[in-house]
Coordinates of C-alpha atoms in Angstrom, one line a residue:
M169 CA 38.9 141.7 -159.0
A170 CA 37.8 142.0 -162.4
D171 CA 34.4 140.1 -161.8
S172 CA 33.6 142.6 -158.8
G173 CA 34.3 145.5 -161.3
I174 CA 32.1 144.2 -163.8
M175 CA 29.2 143.5 -161.3
K176 CA 29.5 147.0 -159.8
C177 CA 29.3 148.7 -163.6
A178 CA 26.1 146.3 -164.2
I179 CA 24.6 147.6 -161.1
R180 CA 25.4 151.2 -161.8
F181 CA 24.1 150.9 -165.3
R182 CA 20.7 149.2 -164.0
R183 CA 20.3 152.0 -161.6
T184 CA 20.8 154.7 -163.9
L185 CA 18.5 153.1 -166.5
A186 CA 15.8 152.9 -163.9
L187 CA 16.2 156.6 -162.9
L188 CA 15.9 157.3 -166.8
M189 CA 12.6 155.3 -167.0
Q190 CA 11.4 157.4 -163.9
V191 CA 12.0 160.7 -166.0
V192 CA 10.2 159.3 -169.0
L193 CA 7.4 158.0 -166.5
A194 CA 7.1 161.5 -165.0
A195 CA 6.6 163.1 -168.4
V196 CA 4.2 160.5 -169.5
T197 CA 1.8 161.1 -166.6
V198 CA 1.7 164.7 -166.6
L199 CA 0.9 164.3 -170.5
L200 CA -1.7 161.7 -169.7
A201 CA -3.3 163.5 -167.0
F202 CA -3.9 166.5 -169.1
L203 CA -5.4 164.3 -171.9
I204 CA -7.5 162.7 -169.5
R205 CA -8.8 166.0 -167.9
F206 CA -9.4 167.7 -171.4
D207 CA -10.9 164.5 -172.9
G208 CA -7.9 164.2 -175.5
R209 CA -8.2 168.1 -176.8
L210 CA -5.3 170.2 -175.9
S211 CA -5.3 173.7 -176.6
L212 CA -2.2 176.0 -177.0
A213 CA -2.9 177.2 -173.3
S214 CA -2.7 173.5 -171.9
W215 CA 0.4 172.9 -173.7
E216 CA 2.0 175.8 -172.2
A217 CA 0.9 174.5 -169.0
I218 CA 2.3 171.2 -169.6
L219 CA 5.9 172.7 -170.4
R220 CA 5.7 175.0 -167.3
L221 CA 4.6 171.7 -165.1
L222 CA 7.3 169.3 -166.7
P223 CA 10.6 170.4 -165.3
F224 CA 9.1 170.6 -161.8
A225 CA 7.4 166.9 -162.2
I226 CA 10.6 165.5 -163.5
A227 CA 13.0 166.8 -160.9
I228 CA 10.6 166.2 -157.7
R229 CA 9.5 162.8 -158.8
L230 CA 13.4 161.9 -159.6
G231 CA 14.4 163.3 -156.3
F232 CA 11.7 161.3 -154.4
A233 CA 12.6 158.2 -156.4
M234 CA 16.0 158.5 -155.2
A235 CA 15.0 159.2 -151.7
F236 CA 12.9 156.1 -151.5
R237 CA 15.4 154.0 -153.4
L238 CA 12.9 153.0 -156.0
H239 CA 15.8 152.6 -158.5
C240 CA 17.4 149.8 -156.2
G241 CA 14.9 147.0 -156.0
L242 CA 14.8 143.8 -157.9
W243 CA 11.4 143.8 -159.9
R244 CA 11.1 140.1 -160.0
Y245 CA 10.7 140.2 -156.1
A246 CA 8.4 143.1 -156.0
G247 CA 5.7 142.9 -153.3
M248 CA 3.7 145.0 -150.9
D249 CA 6.7 146.6 -149.1
D250 CA 7.5 147.9 -152.8
L251 CA 4.1 149.2 -153.4
L252 CA 3.8 151.0 -150.2
R253 CA 7.3 152.8 -150.9
I254 CA 5.8 154.0 -154.3
I255 CA 2.7 155.2 -152.7
K256 CA 4.4 157.2 -150.1
A257 CA 7.0 158.6 -152.8
Y258 CA 4.1 159.7 -155.2
T259 CA 2.1 161.2 -152.3
L260 CA 4.9 163.1 -150.9
G261 CA 6.0 164.0 -154.3
T262 CA 2.6 165.2 -155.3
V263 CA 2.3 167.6 -152.2
V264 CA 5.6 169.1 -153.1
L265 CA 4.9 169.4 -156.8
I266 CA 1.4 171.4 -155.8
A267 CA 3.5 173.7 -153.4
A268 CA 6.1 174.5 -156.0
T269 CA 3.7 175.4 -158.8
A270 CA 1.5 177.3 -156.5
F271 CA 4.6 179.3 -155.3
T272 CA 6.0 179.9 -158.8
Y273 CA 3.1 180.1 -161.2
H274 CA 0.2 180.4 -158.6
L275 CA -1.2 177.3 -160.5
R276 CA -1.9 179.3 -163.6
G277 CA -3.5 177.2 -166.3
I278 CA -2.9 174.0 -164.3
P279 CA -6.4 172.3 -163.3
R280 CA -6.1 170.8 -159.5
S281 CA -7.6 167.6 -161.0
V282 CA -4.3 167.1 -163.0
F283 CA -2.3 166.8 -159.9
I284 CA -4.6 163.9 -158.7
L285 CA -4.5 162.2 -162.0
D286 CA -0.9 162.5 -162.3
W287 CA -0.6 160.9 -158.7
L288 CA -3.0 158.2 -159.5
L289 CA -1.4 157.3 -162.8
G290 CA 2.2 157.2 -161.5
I291 CA 1.2 154.7 -158.8
L292 CA -0.6 152.6 -161.1
L293 CA 2.2 152.7 -163.8
M294 CA 5.0 152.5 -161.6
G295 CA 3.4 149.6 -159.5
G296 CA 1.8 147.9 -162.4
K297 CA 5.1 147.9 -164.3
R298 CA 7.0 146.0 -161.3
M299 CA 4.1 143.7 -160.6
S300 CA 3.7 142.8 -164.2
I301 CA 7.4 141.9 -164.6
R302 CA 7.0 139.8 -161.2
M303 CA 4.0 137.9 -162.5
L304 CA 5.6 137.1 -165.8
R305 CA 8.7 135.7 -164.4
H306 CA 6.6 133.7 -161.9
W307 CA 4.7 132.3 -164.8
L308 CA 7.6 131.4 -166.8
E309 CA 9.3 129.8 -163.7
T310 CA 6.2 127.9 -162.8
R311 CA 5.9 126.5 -166.6
R312 CA 9.5 125.7 -166.6
G313 CA 9.1 123.8 -163.4
L314 CA 6.2 121.9 -164.6
C315 CA 8.2 120.8 -167.6
A316 CA 11.2 119.8 -165.6
E317 CA 9.4 117.9 -162.7
G318 CA 5.9 117.1 -164.1
R319 CA 4.6 116.8 -160.5
T320 CA 1.2 118.1 -159.0
L321 CA 0.6 118.8 -155.4
L322 CA -2.2 119.7 -153.1
I323 CA -1.6 121.6 -150.0
A324 CA -3.3 120.5 -146.9
G325 CA -3.9 123.5 -144.6
A326 CA -5.3 126.7 -146.1
G327 CA -3.9 129.2 -143.2
D328 CA -0.8 131.3 -142.8
A329 CA 1.5 128.2 -143.1
G330 CA -0.3 126.8 -146.3
A331 CA -0.3 130.3 -147.9
E332 CA 3.3 131.0 -147.2
A333 CA 4.4 127.4 -148.3
L334 CA 2.5 128.1 -151.7
R335 CA 4.5 131.6 -152.1
V336 CA 7.7 129.7 -151.2
L337 CA 7.1 126.9 -153.8
R338 CA 6.3 129.3 -156.4
T339 CA 9.8 131.2 -155.9
T340 CA 12.2 128.0 -155.0
P341 CA 14.0 126.4 -157.8
G342 CA 13.2 122.7 -157.7
H343 CA 9.7 123.2 -156.1
A344 CA 7.9 124.7 -158.8
G345 CA 5.4 121.9 -159.3
A346 CA 2.0 122.7 -159.9
V347 CA -0.1 123.7 -156.9
L348 CA -3.7 122.5 -157.8
G349 CA -5.3 124.0 -154.5
F350 CA -5.8 123.4 -150.7
L351 CA -7.6 121.0 -148.5
D352 CA -8.8 122.4 -145.2
D353 CA -11.4 121.4 -142.6
D354 CA -12.4 125.0 -141.9
P355 CA -16.0 125.1 -143.2
H356 CA -15.6 129.1 -143.8
K357 CA -12.7 128.4 -146.2
Q358 CA -14.6 126.0 -148.4
G359 CA -14.3 127.4 -152.4
L360 CA -12.3 130.4 -151.3
M361 CA -9.1 131.4 -153.0
V362 CA -5.9 131.6 -151.4
H363 CA -3.0 133.1 -153.7
G364 CA -5.1 132.4 -156.7
R365 CA -5.5 128.7 -155.4
R366 CA -9.0 127.3 -154.5
V367 CA -9.6 125.4 -151.3
L368 CA -11.1 122.1 -152.9
G369 CA -12.4 120.5 -149.8
T370 CA -11.7 118.9 -146.4
L371 CA -9.0 116.5 -145.3
A372 CA -11.7 114.0 -145.7
D373 CA -12.1 114.6 -149.4
A374 CA -8.3 114.0 -149.9
P375 CA -8.5 110.6 -151.4
D376 CA -11.2 111.9 -154.2
R377 CA -9.4 114.9 -154.8
I378 CA -6.2 112.9 -155.3
R379 CA -7.7 110.6 -157.7
A380 CA -9.8 113.1 -159.9
L381 CA -6.6 115.5 -160.1
Q382 CA -4.0 112.9 -160.5
V383 CA -2.0 114.3 -157.6
D384 CA 1.3 113.2 -157.1
E385 CA 2.3 115.0 -153.7
V386 CA 0.4 116.2 -150.6
L387 CA 2.2 119.0 -148.6
I388 CA 0.9 119.0 -145.0
A389 CA 1.0 122.5 -143.8
M390 CA -0.6 122.4 -140.4
P391 CA 2.0 122.9 -137.8
S392 CA -0.4 122.5 -134.9
V393 CA -2.3 119.6 -136.1
S394 CA -2.7 116.4 -134.0
K395 CA -0.8 113.1 -134.7
R396 CA -4.3 111.5 -135.0
V397 CA -5.5 113.7 -138.1
L398 CA -2.2 113.3 -139.8
R399 CA -2.2 109.3 -139.3
E400 CA -5.9 109.3 -140.6
L401 CA -5.0 111.5 -143.6
V402 CA -2.0 109.0 -144.5
E403 CA -4.2 105.9 -144.2
S404 CA -7.1 107.4 -145.9
C405 CA -4.8 107.6 -149.1
E406 CA -3.4 104.1 -149.1
G407 CA -3.1 102.6 -152.4
L408 CA -3.0 106.0 -154.2
E409 CA 0.7 106.2 -154.5
V410 CA 0.9 109.7 -153.3
R411 CA 3.8 111.3 -151.5
F412 CA 3.6 113.0 -148.3
R413 CA 5.8 116.0 -147.2
I414 CA 5.4 118.0 -144.1
L415 CA 6.0 121.7 -142.9
P416 CA 7.1 121.4 -139.4
A417 CA 6.7 124.9 -138.0
I418 CA 6.0 128.3 -138.9
A419 CA 6.9 131.1 -136.5
D420 CA 6.7 135.0 -136.5
L421 CA 9.9 136.7 -136.8
V422 CA 10.8 140.2 -135.2
T423 CA 10.0 141.8 -138.6
G424 CA 6.6 140.3 -138.6
Q425 CA 7.3 138.3 -141.6
L426 CA 6.8 134.3 -141.6
H427 CA 9.6 132.0 -141.5
L428 CA 9.1 128.5 -142.6
E429 CA 11.2 125.3 -141.4
P430 CA 12.5 123.1 -144.2
I431 CA 10.0 121.0 -145.9
R432 CA 10.7 117.4 -145.2
E433 CA 9.3 114.0 -145.6
V434 CA 6.5 112.8 -143.2
Q435 CA 8.2 110.6 -140.9
L436 CA 6.7 107.8 -138.7
E437 CA 7.2 110.0 -135.6
D438 CA 4.5 112.3 -137.0
L439 CA 1.9 109.6 -136.8
L440 CA 2.4 109.0 -133.1
G441 CA -1.0 108.0 -131.5
R442 CA -0.6 111.1 -129.5
D443 CA 1.0 114.5 -129.7
A444 CA 4.5 115.2 -128.8
I445 CA 5.1 116.1 -125.2
E446 CA 7.4 119.1 -124.3
L447 CA 8.5 119.6 -120.7
D448 CA 9.3 122.6 -118.5
R449 CA 13.1 123.3 -119.0
S450 CA 13.3 126.5 -116.9
A451 CA 14.8 124.9 -113.8
V452 CA 17.1 122.6 -115.8
G453 CA 19.6 125.3 -117.5
W454 CA 20.6 127.2 -114.4
E455 CA 21.6 124.0 -112.5
L456 CA 23.5 122.3 -115.3
S457 CA 25.6 125.3 -116.0
R458 CA 27.3 125.4 -112.8
E459 CA 28.2 121.5 -112.6
C460 CA 30.1 119.1 -113.9
V461 CA 28.1 116.2 -115.4
L462 CA 28.9 112.5 -116.1
I463 CA 27.0 110.7 -118.8
T464 CA 27.5 106.9 -118.8
G465 CA 26.4 105.3 -122.2
A466 CA 27.2 108.6 -123.6
A467 CA 27.7 107.1 -127.2
G468 CA 24.2 105.4 -127.3
S469 CA 21.1 106.7 -128.6
I470 CA 19.7 108.2 -125.3
G471 CA 23.1 108.9 -124.0
S472 CA 24.3 111.1 -127.0
E473 CA 21.1 113.1 -127.3
I474 CA 21.6 113.8 -123.3
A475 CA 24.9 115.0 -124.1
R476 CA 23.9 117.4 -127.0
Q477 CA 21.1 119.0 -124.6
V478 CA 23.4 119.1 -121.6
A479 CA 26.0 120.7 -123.7
A480 CA 23.6 123.4 -124.8
H481 CA 23.2 124.5 -121.3
R482 CA 27.2 125.0 -120.8
P483 CA 28.1 122.9 -118.0
R484 CA 31.3 123.5 -116.2
R485 CA 32.5 120.3 -117.5
L486 CA 31.0 117.4 -119.6
V487 CA 32.4 113.9 -119.0
L488 CA 31.3 111.3 -121.8
M489 CA 31.8 107.6 -120.7
D490 CA 31.4 104.6 -122.7
M491 CA 32.8 101.4 -123.9
A492 CA 32.1 101.9 -127.5
E493 CA 35.2 103.6 -128.8
S494 CA 34.0 104.5 -132.3
A495 CA 30.8 105.7 -131.3
L496 CA 32.2 107.5 -128.3
F497 CA 34.7 109.2 -130.7
E498 CA 32.1 110.4 -132.9
I499 CA 29.9 112.0 -130.2
D500 CA 33.0 113.8 -128.6
R501 CA 33.7 115.1 -132.1
E502 CA 30.2 116.3 -132.6
I503 CA 30.1 118.1 -129.1
E504 CA 33.4 119.8 -129.9
R505 CA 32.0 121.1 -133.3
I506 CA 28.9 122.2 -132.2
F507 CA 29.7 123.4 -128.7
P508 CA 33.5 124.3 -128.8
D509 CA 33.4 126.3 -125.7
V510 CA 32.3 123.4 -123.5
D511 CA 34.9 121.9 -121.4
R512 CA 34.6 118.1 -122.1
V513 CA 36.2 114.9 -121.5
A514 CA 35.7 111.7 -123.3
V515 CA 36.4 108.6 -121.1
I516 CA 36.6 104.8 -122.2
A517 CA 35.8 103.0 -119.1
D518 CA 33.7 99.9 -117.9
M519 CA 31.2 100.7 -115.2
R520 CA 31.9 97.2 -113.9
D521 CA 35.5 98.1 -113.0
R522 CA 35.3 99.6 -109.6
Q523 CA 38.8 100.7 -109.6
A524 CA 38.2 102.6 -112.9
V525 CA 34.8 104.1 -111.8
D526 CA 36.3 105.3 -108.6
A527 CA 39.3 106.8 -110.2
L528 CA 37.0 108.7 -112.6
F529 CA 34.8 110.0 -109.7
A530 CA 38.1 111.2 -107.9
R531 CA 39.3 113.1 -110.7
H532 CA 36.3 114.9 -112.2
R533 CA 34.0 115.0 -109.1
P534 CA 30.6 115.0 -111.0
Q535 CA 27.9 116.8 -109.4
R536 CA 25.3 115.0 -111.6
V537 CA 25.3 111.6 -113.1
F538 CA 23.0 110.6 -115.9
H539 CA 23.3 106.7 -115.9
A540 CA 22.2 105.8 -119.4
A541 CA 24.4 102.7 -119.9
A542 CA 22.8 99.3 -120.0
Y543 CA 22.1 96.2 -122.1
K544 CA 18.6 96.6 -123.4
H545 CA 17.9 93.9 -126.1
V546 CA 15.6 91.4 -124.5
P547 CA 16.3 88.1 -126.4
L548 CA 20.0 88.7 -126.1
M549 CA 19.6 89.1 -122.4
Q550 CA 17.6 86.3 -122.2
A551 CA 20.2 84.2 -123.6
H552 CA 23.1 85.8 -121.6
P553 CA 21.9 86.2 -118.1
L554 CA 25.3 86.7 -116.6
E555 CA 26.3 89.6 -118.9
A556 CA 22.9 91.2 -118.2
V557 CA 23.2 90.8 -114.4
T558 CA 26.9 91.9 -114.3
N559 CA 26.2 94.9 -116.4
N560 CA 22.9 96.3 -115.5
V561 CA 22.7 95.3 -112.0
F562 CA 26.2 95.5 -110.6
G563 CA 27.5 98.2 -113.0
T564 CA 24.6 100.3 -111.5
Q565 CA 25.6 99.4 -107.9
T566 CA 29.4 100.3 -108.7
L567 CA 28.3 103.7 -110.1
A568 CA 25.9 104.6 -107.4
Q569 CA 28.2 103.6 -104.7
A570 CA 30.9 105.7 -106.1
A571 CA 28.6 108.8 -106.6
A572 CA 27.7 108.5 -103.2
R573 CA 31.1 108.3 -101.8
H574 CA 32.3 111.1 -103.8
G575 CA 29.5 113.5 -102.9
T576 CA 27.7 113.7 -106.4
R577 CA 24.4 115.8 -105.7
K578 CA 22.1 113.8 -108.1
F579 CA 22.2 110.4 -109.8
V580 CA 19.5 109.7 -112.4
L581 CA 19.0 106.3 -113.5
I582 CA 17.4 105.4 -117.0
S583 CA 14.9 102.6 -116.6
T584 CA 12.3 101.0 -118.7
D585 CA 8.5 99.9 -118.7
K586 CA 9.8 96.4 -118.7
A587 CA 10.8 96.8 -115.3
V588 CA 7.0 96.7 -114.2
R589 CA 6.3 93.1 -113.2
P590 CA 9.2 91.8 -115.4
C591 CA 9.2 88.2 -117.1
N592 CA 12.4 88.5 -118.9
V593 CA 15.9 88.9 -117.6
M594 CA 16.6 92.4 -119.1
G595 CA 13.4 93.8 -117.4
A596 CA 14.4 92.0 -114.2
T597 CA 17.9 93.6 -114.1
K598 CA 16.4 97.0 -114.6
R599 CA 14.0 96.4 -111.8
V600 CA 16.6 95.6 -109.3
A601 CA 18.6 98.8 -110.6
E602 CA 15.6 100.7 -109.6
R603 CA 15.6 99.2 -106.4
I604 CA 19.4 99.7 -105.6
V605 CA 19.0 103.4 -106.5
A606 CA 16.1 103.7 -104.2
H607 CA 18.0 101.9 -101.4
Q608 CA 20.9 104.2 -101.8
N609 CA 18.9 107.5 -100.6
G610 CA 19.4 108.9 -97.2
G611 CA 22.7 110.6 -97.6
A612 CA 24.0 113.6 -99.5
T613 CA 23.3 112.0 -103.0
R614 CA 19.8 112.2 -104.3
F615 CA 19.0 109.1 -106.4
V616 CA 16.0 109.3 -108.7
A617 CA 15.1 107.0 -111.7
V618 CA 13.2 107.5 -114.9
R619 CA 11.0 105.0 -116.4
F620 CA 9.8 105.3 -120.0
G621 CA 8.7 103.1 -122.8
N622 CA 10.3 102.2 -126.2
V623 CA 12.4 105.0 -128.0
L624 CA 11.7 105.6 -131.6
G625 CA 14.6 105.6 -133.8
S626 CA 17.1 104.1 -131.1
N627 CA 19.8 101.9 -132.0
G628 CA 18.6 98.2 -132.5
S629 CA 14.8 99.6 -132.3
V630 CA 12.0 98.3 -134.4
I631 CA 11.8 101.2 -136.9
P632 CA 15.3 101.0 -138.2
I633 CA 14.8 97.1 -138.8
F634 CA 11.3 97.6 -140.5
R635 CA 13.1 100.3 -142.7
R636 CA 15.8 97.8 -143.9
Q637 CA 13.3 95.4 -144.3
I638 CA 11.1 97.8 -146.7
A639 CA 14.1 98.8 -148.6
A640 CA 14.9 95.2 -149.4
G641 CA 11.5 94.5 -150.7
G642 CA 10.0 92.8 -147.5
P643 CA 8.8 90.8 -145.9
V644 CA 8.4 93.1 -142.5
T645 CA 8.6 90.7 -139.7
V646 CA 6.2 91.2 -136.7
T647 CA 6.3 88.9 -133.8
H648 CA 2.5 89.1 -133.2
P649 CA -0.4 90.9 -134.7
E650 CA -1.5 92.1 -131.3
M651 CA 1.8 93.1 -129.8
E652 CA 1.7 96.6 -128.6
R653 CA 4.2 99.0 -126.9
F654 CA 4.4 102.7 -125.2
F655 CA 6.5 104.7 -127.7
M656 CA 8.4 107.9 -127.3
T657 CA 10.8 110.0 -129.4
I658 CA 14.4 110.5 -128.3
P659 CA 14.0 114.0 -127.4
E660 CA 11.0 113.4 -125.3
A661 CA 12.8 110.6 -123.5
V662 CA 15.9 112.9 -122.8
E663 CA 13.7 115.8 -121.7
L664 CA 12.2 113.6 -119.1
V665 CA 15.5 112.6 -117.9
L666 CA 16.7 116.2 -117.7
Q667 CA 13.4 117.1 -116.0
A668 CA 14.0 114.5 -113.6
G669 CA 17.4 115.5 -112.8
A670 CA 16.1 118.9 -112.0
M671 CA 13.2 118.3 -109.5
G672 CA 13.7 114.6 -108.1
E673 CA 14.0 113.8 -104.6
D674 CA 15.5 110.7 -102.9
G675 CA 14.0 107.6 -104.4
D676 CA 11.5 109.1 -106.9
V677 CA 10.7 107.2 -110.0
F678 CA 9.3 109.4 -112.7
V679 CA 6.8 108.5 -115.5
L680 CA 5.8 110.2 -118.4
E681 CA 1.9 110.1 -119.3
M682 CA 2.5 108.1 -122.8
G683 CA -1.2 107.7 -123.9
E684 CA -2.3 104.4 -125.3
Q685 CA 0.0 101.7 -126.4
I686 CA 0.5 101.2 -130.3
R687 CA 0.5 98.0 -131.8
I688 CA 3.6 97.0 -133.7
R689 CA 1.7 96.1 -136.6
D690 CA 0.2 99.5 -137.2
L691 CA 3.6 101.1 -136.9
A692 CA 4.9 98.5 -139.8
E693 CA 1.7 99.5 -142.0
N694 CA 2.1 103.2 -141.5
L695 CA 5.8 102.9 -142.4
I696 CA 5.1 100.9 -145.7
R697 CA 2.5 103.5 -146.5
L698 CA 4.9 106.4 -146.1
S699 CA 7.4 104.6 -148.3
G700 CA 4.6 104.9 -151.1
L701 CA 3.9 101.0 -150.9
R702 CA 0.5 99.1 -149.9
P703 CA 0.9 96.9 -146.8
H704 CA 0.1 93.2 -147.5
Q705 CA 0.2 93.9 -151.2
D706 CA 3.5 95.6 -152.2
I707 CA 5.2 94.6 -148.9
E708 CA 4.3 91.5 -147.0
I709 CA 3.9 91.3 -143.3
E710 CA 5.2 88.2 -141.7
Y711 CA 4.3 87.2 -138.1
T712 CA 7.0 85.0 -136.3
G713 CA 5.5 84.6 -133.0
L714 CA 6.7 85.7 -129.4
R715 CA 10.3 85.3 -128.5
P716 CA 11.4 84.3 -125.1
G717 CA 10.9 86.7 -122.4
E718 CA 8.4 89.0 -124.6
K719 CA 5.0 90.0 -123.5
L720 CA 2.1 91.2 -125.7
S721 CA 1.9 94.7 -124.0
E722 CA 3.9 96.4 -121.3
E723 CA 3.0 98.5 -118.1
L724 CA 4.1 101.7 -116.6
V725 CA 2.7 101.2 -113.0
A726 CA 2.9 98.3 -111.0
Q727 CA 0.1 97.1 -108.5
D728 CA 1.9 98.3 -105.5
E729 CA 2.6 101.8 -107.0
N730 CA 0.6 104.8 -107.2
L731 CA 1.0 107.9 -109.6
A732 CA 1.2 111.4 -108.2
P733 CA 1.4 114.8 -110.0
T734 CA 4.6 116.6 -110.0
G735 CA 3.2 120.0 -110.8
V736 CA 4.8 119.7 -114.4
P737 CA 1.9 118.6 -117.1
K738 CA 2.2 115.2 -118.2
L739 CA 4.9 114.2 -115.7
N740 CA 4.2 111.8 -112.8
V741 CA 5.9 110.5 -109.8
L742 CA 5.5 106.9 -108.4
R743 CA 4.8 106.5 -104.6
R744 CA 5.4 103.0 -103.6
N745 CA 2.7 101.4 -100.9
G746 CA 4.5 100.9 -97.7
G747 CA 7.8 102.4 -98.8
H748 CA 11.4 101.0 -97.8
T749 CA 11.4 99.4 -94.2
P750 CA 14.7 98.4 -92.5
E751 CA 13.5 95.1 -92.9
S752 CA 13.1 95.3 -96.5
R753 CA 16.4 97.0 -97.0
A754 CA 18.2 94.0 -95.0
A755 CA 16.5 91.3 -97.0
F756 CA 17.1 93.2 -100.5
E757 CA 21.0 93.4 -99.6
E758 CA 21.0 89.9 -98.6
G759 CA 19.2 88.7 -101.8
L760 CA 21.9 91.0 -103.9
R761 CA 24.7 89.3 -102.2
G762 CA 23.2 86.0 -103.3
L763 CA 22.9 87.2 -106.7
E764 CA 26.7 88.4 -106.6
T765 CA 27.8 84.9 -105.4
A766 CA 25.8 83.0 -108.1
T767 CA 27.0 85.4 -110.9
Q768 CA 30.8 84.8 -109.6
A769 CA 30.3 81.1 -109.7
R770 CA 28.7 81.6 -113.1
D771 CA 25.7 79.4 -112.1
E772 CA 23.2 80.3 -114.6
A773 CA 20.3 78.6 -113.1
A774 CA 21.2 80.2 -109.6
V775 CA 21.3 83.7 -111.3
R776 CA 18.0 83.4 -112.8
A777 CA 16.4 82.3 -109.4
A778 CA 18.2 84.9 -107.4
L779 CA 17.2 87.7 -109.8
A780 CA 13.6 86.4 -110.1
A781 CA 13.3 86.8 -106.3
L782 CA 14.8 90.2 -106.4
A783 CA 12.9 91.6 -109.0
G784 CA 9.4 89.9 -108.2
C785 CA 9.4 88.4 -111.6
V786 CA 5.9 87.2 -112.8
E787 CA 5.6 83.8 -114.6
Q788 CA 5.8 84.6 -118.4
P789 CA 2.5 83.9 -120.2
A790 CA 2.3 81.1 -122.8
A791 CA 2.9 82.8 -126.3
A792 CA -0.2 83.8 -127.7
A793 CA -1.2 82.0 -130.8
L794 CA -0.6 83.4 -134.2
P795 CA -3.5 83.9 -136.6
A796 CA -3.4 81.1 -139.4
A797 CA -1.7 82.4 -142.7
S798 CA -4.0 83.9 -145.3

């Protein structure tokens, strides 16, 4: 209470002082206006005119200062809004002042030019006082920031985002490093000044400017820049030990002011070989808001992101199913914290347990199922084919059959590019899972699948492994210098899943246009650069050779499949040549029974053979030779 009272007293004192300064300023501007008008020589008549004018000027200026709240602002933050309010207050005040003196004294002895000079001087002195205080404070803060941090930086991008970033950096504690200038590829901006800082060149000039100016940091303020340009900028600065940060987005608020998302470190996802893809979600939310949604594998990387995005649409009920107790507990708590109004249920259950799955479906009656549960690590599944088949194949079959029995509207299987012409156990199990889903169609439940490549940052993926190896000082291990993969981010993958759930028909398999494959070696090198180190110098890269079941590159479409557009940009659907005939269905079901018999007998050789026949496995190519160590 005492602190609150002291604060109120301080505010009243500051505002009273500001009003007294306004009184002094009004008197000063009137006197200066007369001095300028009469070249510094004031007669007795001029002094009489000044004394007649002063009471009116002081009262009117004080009244308009209070009306426009000129005494309430913080001068350290003075800007264009404050200047506009000063101009309005002085302009209206001058009009009233002329009217009052004309009505009272008929302007006797008061030249008309005095009012114009008084108006102009008032704006200059009032506005100049505030701006000078702001500039002095900014200079002192910048100097303190330089002394505290000793860091210098360039801003890549001299547009709205770059200009706003400079303004924010100047006024934010801890970010007051010396901004030396801008880089921008627009030829019309070269050499121009932005908030007092010059555009020093293009992005291609970055290495030269960094060396010449001894730059410690580059802030990328180009929200719409392509991933290719970002990658080229980072790669061009290799060996310069410069830190990169990025401003992700800039948006116009309702007020018309610019809002900046938090500045963060450049991530490997920012350097993907293609721009991130955002799909149309307009058809997704309305359906999800009316349904009970079941997510299997809800504790995993993809499943947990599906849970977050589905919860954002406020489903009737959200059922989270997984075997990982601790991870399931965490995602359940996260959903409760972020979306407390969502009715949710966390279920520990094994999808291979037919009775448990049937009881779950009977109790919750999910209208939509996102099946994200699967074993996914190629080397492990290559060594444990029985577990891979039991989980990925027959677990999927158990879920699909339960969905059909209990009237689920839509069942979405999450598949992988490794299911295309598979040459390993994991890919083969996912190909058979796709076939199970395709052969379940024809009833009330619509079964679809989604096929995509590697997901950046998912549990057990290559990026976290590389980061741990770099943190330990290396080496970073890559299986082969020419190994390449399709990559997408977790949000992209989940958008694809939700989109498929909204528009898929029976047997559809959706594929995202993922651009060109990216070499794993390039990922490793870029990640080392983003850590401020040099590939093959500070951190070594070792090539270990292809592991069992691995291919140098993956495919998204098989030879007997054709891509067809869906109407959603960059999203296609597969059409299989020939379709599913009764004969092919019967043969598949017979092969599936044979696989089940071999699995129950724990005959590993028979399981591999039956799986290969069902999945149409191709013979694994001989491991490509590694280059000789340098």
